[in-house]
Coordinates of C-alpha atoms in Angstrom, one line a residue:
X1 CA 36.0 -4.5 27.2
X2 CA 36.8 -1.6 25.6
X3 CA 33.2 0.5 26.0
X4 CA 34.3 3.7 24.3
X5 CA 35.6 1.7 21.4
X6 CA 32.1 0.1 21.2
X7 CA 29.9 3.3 21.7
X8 CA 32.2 4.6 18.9
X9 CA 31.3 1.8 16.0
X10 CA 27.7 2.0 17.2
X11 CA 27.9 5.8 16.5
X12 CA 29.0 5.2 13.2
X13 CA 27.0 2.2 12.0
X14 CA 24.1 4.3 12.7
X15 CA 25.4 7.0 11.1
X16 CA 26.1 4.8 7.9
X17 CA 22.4 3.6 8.3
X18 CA 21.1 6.8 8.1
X19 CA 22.9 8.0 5.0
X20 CA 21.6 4.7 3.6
X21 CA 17.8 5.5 4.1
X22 CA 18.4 9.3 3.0
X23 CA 19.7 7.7 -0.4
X24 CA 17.0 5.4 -0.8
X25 CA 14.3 8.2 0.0
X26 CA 16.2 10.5 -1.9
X27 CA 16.0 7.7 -4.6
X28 CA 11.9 7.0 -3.9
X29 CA 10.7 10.4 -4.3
X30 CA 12.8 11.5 -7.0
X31 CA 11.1 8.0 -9.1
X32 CA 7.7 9.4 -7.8
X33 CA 8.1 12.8 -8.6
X34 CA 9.1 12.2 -12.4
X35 CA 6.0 9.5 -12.6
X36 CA 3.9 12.1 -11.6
X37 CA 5.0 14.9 -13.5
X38 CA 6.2 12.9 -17.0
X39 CA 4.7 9.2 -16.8
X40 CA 5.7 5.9 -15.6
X41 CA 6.8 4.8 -19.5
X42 CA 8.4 8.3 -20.3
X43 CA 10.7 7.8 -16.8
X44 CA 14.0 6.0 -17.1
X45 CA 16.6 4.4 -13.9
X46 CA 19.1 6.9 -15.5
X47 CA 16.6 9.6 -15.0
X48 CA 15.6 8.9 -11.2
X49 CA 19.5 8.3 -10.6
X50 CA 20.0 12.0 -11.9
X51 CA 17.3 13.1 -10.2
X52 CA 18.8 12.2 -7.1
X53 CA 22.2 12.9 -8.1
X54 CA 23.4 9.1 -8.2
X55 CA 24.8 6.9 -10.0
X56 CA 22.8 4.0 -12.0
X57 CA 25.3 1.7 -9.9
X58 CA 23.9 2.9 -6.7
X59 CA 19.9 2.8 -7.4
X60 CA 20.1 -0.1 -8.1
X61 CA 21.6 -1.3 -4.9
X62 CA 18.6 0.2 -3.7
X63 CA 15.9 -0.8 -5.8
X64 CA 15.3 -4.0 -8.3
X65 CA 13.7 -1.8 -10.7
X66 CA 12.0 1.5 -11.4
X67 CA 8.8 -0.7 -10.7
X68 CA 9.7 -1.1 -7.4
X69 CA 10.1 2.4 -6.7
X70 CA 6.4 3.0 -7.9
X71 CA 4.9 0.5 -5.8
X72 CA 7.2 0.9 -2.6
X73 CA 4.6 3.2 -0.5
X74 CA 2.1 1.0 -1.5
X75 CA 3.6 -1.9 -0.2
X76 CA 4.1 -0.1 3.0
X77 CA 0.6 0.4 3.2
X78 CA -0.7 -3.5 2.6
X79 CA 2.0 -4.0 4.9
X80 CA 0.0 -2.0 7.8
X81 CA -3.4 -3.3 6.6
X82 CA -2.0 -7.0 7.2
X83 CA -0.7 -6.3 10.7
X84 CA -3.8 -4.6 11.7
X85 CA -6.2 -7.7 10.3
X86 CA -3.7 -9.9 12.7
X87 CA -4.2 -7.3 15.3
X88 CA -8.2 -7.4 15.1
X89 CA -9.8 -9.1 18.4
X90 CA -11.1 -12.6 17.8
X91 CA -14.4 -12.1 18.0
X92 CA -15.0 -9.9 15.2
X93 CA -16.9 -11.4 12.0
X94 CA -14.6 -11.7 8.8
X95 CA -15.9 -8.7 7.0
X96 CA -16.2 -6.2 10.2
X97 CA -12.4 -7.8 11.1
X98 CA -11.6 -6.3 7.9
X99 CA -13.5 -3.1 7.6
X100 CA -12.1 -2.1 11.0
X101 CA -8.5 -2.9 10.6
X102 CA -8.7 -0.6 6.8
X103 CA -10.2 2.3 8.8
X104 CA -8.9 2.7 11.9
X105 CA -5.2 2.3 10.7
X106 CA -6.0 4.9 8.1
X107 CA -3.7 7.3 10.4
X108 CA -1.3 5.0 10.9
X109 CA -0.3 4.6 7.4
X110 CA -0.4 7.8 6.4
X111 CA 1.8 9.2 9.1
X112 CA 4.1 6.3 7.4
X113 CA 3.7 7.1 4.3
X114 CA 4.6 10.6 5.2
X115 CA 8.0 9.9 7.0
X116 CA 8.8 8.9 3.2
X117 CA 7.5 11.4 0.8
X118 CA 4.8 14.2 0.8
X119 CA 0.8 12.4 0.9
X120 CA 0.2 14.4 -2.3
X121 CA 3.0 12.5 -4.1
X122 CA 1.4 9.5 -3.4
X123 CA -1.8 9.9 -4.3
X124 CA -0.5 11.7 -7.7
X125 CA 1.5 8.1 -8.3
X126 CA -1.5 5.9 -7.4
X127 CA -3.5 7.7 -10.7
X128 CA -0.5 7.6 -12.6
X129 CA -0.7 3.5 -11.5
X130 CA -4.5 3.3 -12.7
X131 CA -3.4 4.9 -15.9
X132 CA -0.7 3.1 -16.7
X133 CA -1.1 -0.5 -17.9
X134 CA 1.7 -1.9 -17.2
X135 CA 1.5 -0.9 -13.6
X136 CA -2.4 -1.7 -13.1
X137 CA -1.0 -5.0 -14.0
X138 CA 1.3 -5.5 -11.5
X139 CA -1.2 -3.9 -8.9
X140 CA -3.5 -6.7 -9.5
X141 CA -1.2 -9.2 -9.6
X142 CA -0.1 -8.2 -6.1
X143 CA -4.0 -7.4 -5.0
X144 CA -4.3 -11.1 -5.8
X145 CA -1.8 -12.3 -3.7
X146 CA -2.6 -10.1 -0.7
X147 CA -6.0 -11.4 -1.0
X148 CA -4.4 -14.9 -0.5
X149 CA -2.6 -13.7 2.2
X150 CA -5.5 -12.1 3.9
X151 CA -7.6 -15.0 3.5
X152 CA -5.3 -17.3 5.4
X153 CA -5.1 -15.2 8.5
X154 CA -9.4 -15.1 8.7
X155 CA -8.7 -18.5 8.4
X156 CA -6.7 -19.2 10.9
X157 CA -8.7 -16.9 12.7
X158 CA -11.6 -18.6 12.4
X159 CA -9.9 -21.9 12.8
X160 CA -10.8 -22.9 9.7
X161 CA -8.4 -24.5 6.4
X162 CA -9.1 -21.9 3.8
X163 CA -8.4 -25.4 1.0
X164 CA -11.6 -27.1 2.3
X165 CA -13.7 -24.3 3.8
X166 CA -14.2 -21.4 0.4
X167 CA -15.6 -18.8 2.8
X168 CA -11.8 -17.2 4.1
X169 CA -11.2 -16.7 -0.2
X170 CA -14.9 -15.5 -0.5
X171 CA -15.0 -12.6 1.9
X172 CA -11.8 -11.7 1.2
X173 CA -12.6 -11.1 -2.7
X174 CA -15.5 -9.4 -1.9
X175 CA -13.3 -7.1 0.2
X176 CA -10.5 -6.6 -2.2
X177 CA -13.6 -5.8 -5.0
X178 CA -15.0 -3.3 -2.8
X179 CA -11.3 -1.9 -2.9
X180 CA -10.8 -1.8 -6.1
X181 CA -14.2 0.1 -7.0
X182 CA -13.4 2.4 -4.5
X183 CA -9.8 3.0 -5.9
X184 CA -11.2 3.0 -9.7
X185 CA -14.0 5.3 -8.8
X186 CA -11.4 7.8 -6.9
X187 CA -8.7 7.4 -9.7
X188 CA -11.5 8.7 -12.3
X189 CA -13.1 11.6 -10.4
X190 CA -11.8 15.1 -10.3
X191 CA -10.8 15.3 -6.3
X192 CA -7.6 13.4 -6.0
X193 CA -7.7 14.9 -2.3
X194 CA -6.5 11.6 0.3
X195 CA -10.2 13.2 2.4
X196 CA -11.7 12.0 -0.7
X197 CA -10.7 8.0 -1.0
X198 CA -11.2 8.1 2.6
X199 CA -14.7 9.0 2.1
X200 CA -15.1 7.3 0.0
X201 CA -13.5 3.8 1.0
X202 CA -15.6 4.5 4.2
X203 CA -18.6 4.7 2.5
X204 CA -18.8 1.7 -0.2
X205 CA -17.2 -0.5 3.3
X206 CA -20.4 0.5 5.3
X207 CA -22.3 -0.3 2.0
X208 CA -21.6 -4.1 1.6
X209 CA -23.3 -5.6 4.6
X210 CA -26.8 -4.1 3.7
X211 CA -25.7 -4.5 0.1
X212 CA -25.8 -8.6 1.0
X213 CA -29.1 -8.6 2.8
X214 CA -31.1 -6.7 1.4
X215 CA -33.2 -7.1 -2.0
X216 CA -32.1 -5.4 -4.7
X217 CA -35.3 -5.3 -7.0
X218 CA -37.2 -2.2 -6.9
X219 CA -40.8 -3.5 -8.1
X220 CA -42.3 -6.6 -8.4
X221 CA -41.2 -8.9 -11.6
X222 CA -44.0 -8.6 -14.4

C-alpha cells in the first residue's frame, strides 16, 4: 500500500472540504447580512450570490433557497436544544428536563453559532424573522414540529406513548409557549442585546412552575 499516496488524497479532500464550508459561510452571512440591513423580501439569491462573489449556480448547490439561509443558525440551535433534552438524566421531571437542557447549553450554542457568523448578526436576523411574515410563518411551522419531536423523546423518556398518554404534547406546548413569549417580548423591546433574551428566557422558564400552582386571583370573587 502506497501510504504517501494515501496521506496525499486525504490532504486534499480536506482541503476541498474546507473550501466547501468557507463558500457556504461565505454564502450564510452574506444572506444574513443583507436581511438585516435591507429586508428578507427586498433580498434576492442573485443578491447574496454577489454578495459573496458567486455565481447563482453555486448557491444554490449550497442552499435550497434564500429561506434556508435565514433559518440555517436557527436550526443549528434546535439542533443543540434536542441533543441536550436527550442528554438530561432520567430522573428529571418533564418541564425541569427541559428548562435545564435550554439553559445550560446556552454556551454551547452560541460558541456554535459563532464559528458561523458574528452573535450580533443573528440576533439582528431573528427580529428581521419576527417582522417578516412570511418567515414567522415558517418559524412556527417548524416550532410545531420540534415540539413534536420534543414530545416524543419525554416520552420515551418517561416510558410512556405520547398517542395514548396527552401529557409528553402538553408540557411540551407549554414549553414552546413560554418560548415564543419570551422571543415576541425580546423581538419588540429596545435591547436586542443576546444578555437580554437570556434574561429574559431565564426568567419567564423559572416563572411557569409557580405560575401552575399558584392562584392567580388577587381578591376574593364578589
Amino acid at each position: 500500500m502506497n501510504w504517501a499516496n494515501t496521506s496525499d488524497e486525504r490532504h486534499l479532500l480536506n482541503l476541498r472540504e474546507r473550501k466547501k464550508r468557507r463558500t457556504r459561510d461565505a454564502l450564510l452571512r452574506a444572506a444574513l447580512e443583507l436581511f438585516a440591513t435591507r429586508g428578507y423580501e427586498e433580498t434576492t439569491v442573485d443578491d447574496i450570490a454577489a454578495a459573496a462573489d458567486v455565481s447563482q449556480r453555486t448557491f444554490f448547490r449550497y442552499f435550497a433557497g434564500k429561506e434556508e439561509t435565514a433559518f440555517f443558525v436557527p436550526r443549528l440551535a434546535e439542533t443543540h436544544v434536542v441533543e441536550a433534552v436527550r442528554a438530561r438524566p432520567p430522573g428529571e421531571a418533564p418541564l425541569e428536563a427541559l428548562r435545564r437542557a435550554v439553559l445550560e447549553s446556552w454556551d454551547t450554542i452560541n460558541e456554535a453559532i459563532e464559528e458561523l457568523v458574528p452573535i450580533e448578526l443573528h440576533m439582528r436576523v431573528y427580529r428581521v424573522i419576527e417582522s417578516t411574515p412570511a418567515l414567522l410563518a415558517a418559524h412556527l411551522r417548524r416550532a410545531a414540529e420540534l415540539e413534536e419531536q420534543l414530545a416524543q423523546i419525554i416520552a420515551e423518556r418517561e416510558g410512556l406513548d405520547a398517542d395514548v398518554d396527552p401529557r409528553p404534547r402538553i408540557i411540551v406546548a407549554l414549553f414552546g409557549g413560554v418560548i415564543r413569549v419570551t422571543e415576541r417580548l425580546w423581538s419588540a423591546g429596545d435591547d436586542l442585546s443576546l444578555d437580554a433574551m437570556r434574561q429574559l428566557t431565564t426568567t419567564y422558564l423559572d416563572q411557569v412552575g409557580p405560575a401552575l400552582a399558584e392562584n392567580w386571583r388577587t381578591k376574593p370573587s364578589p
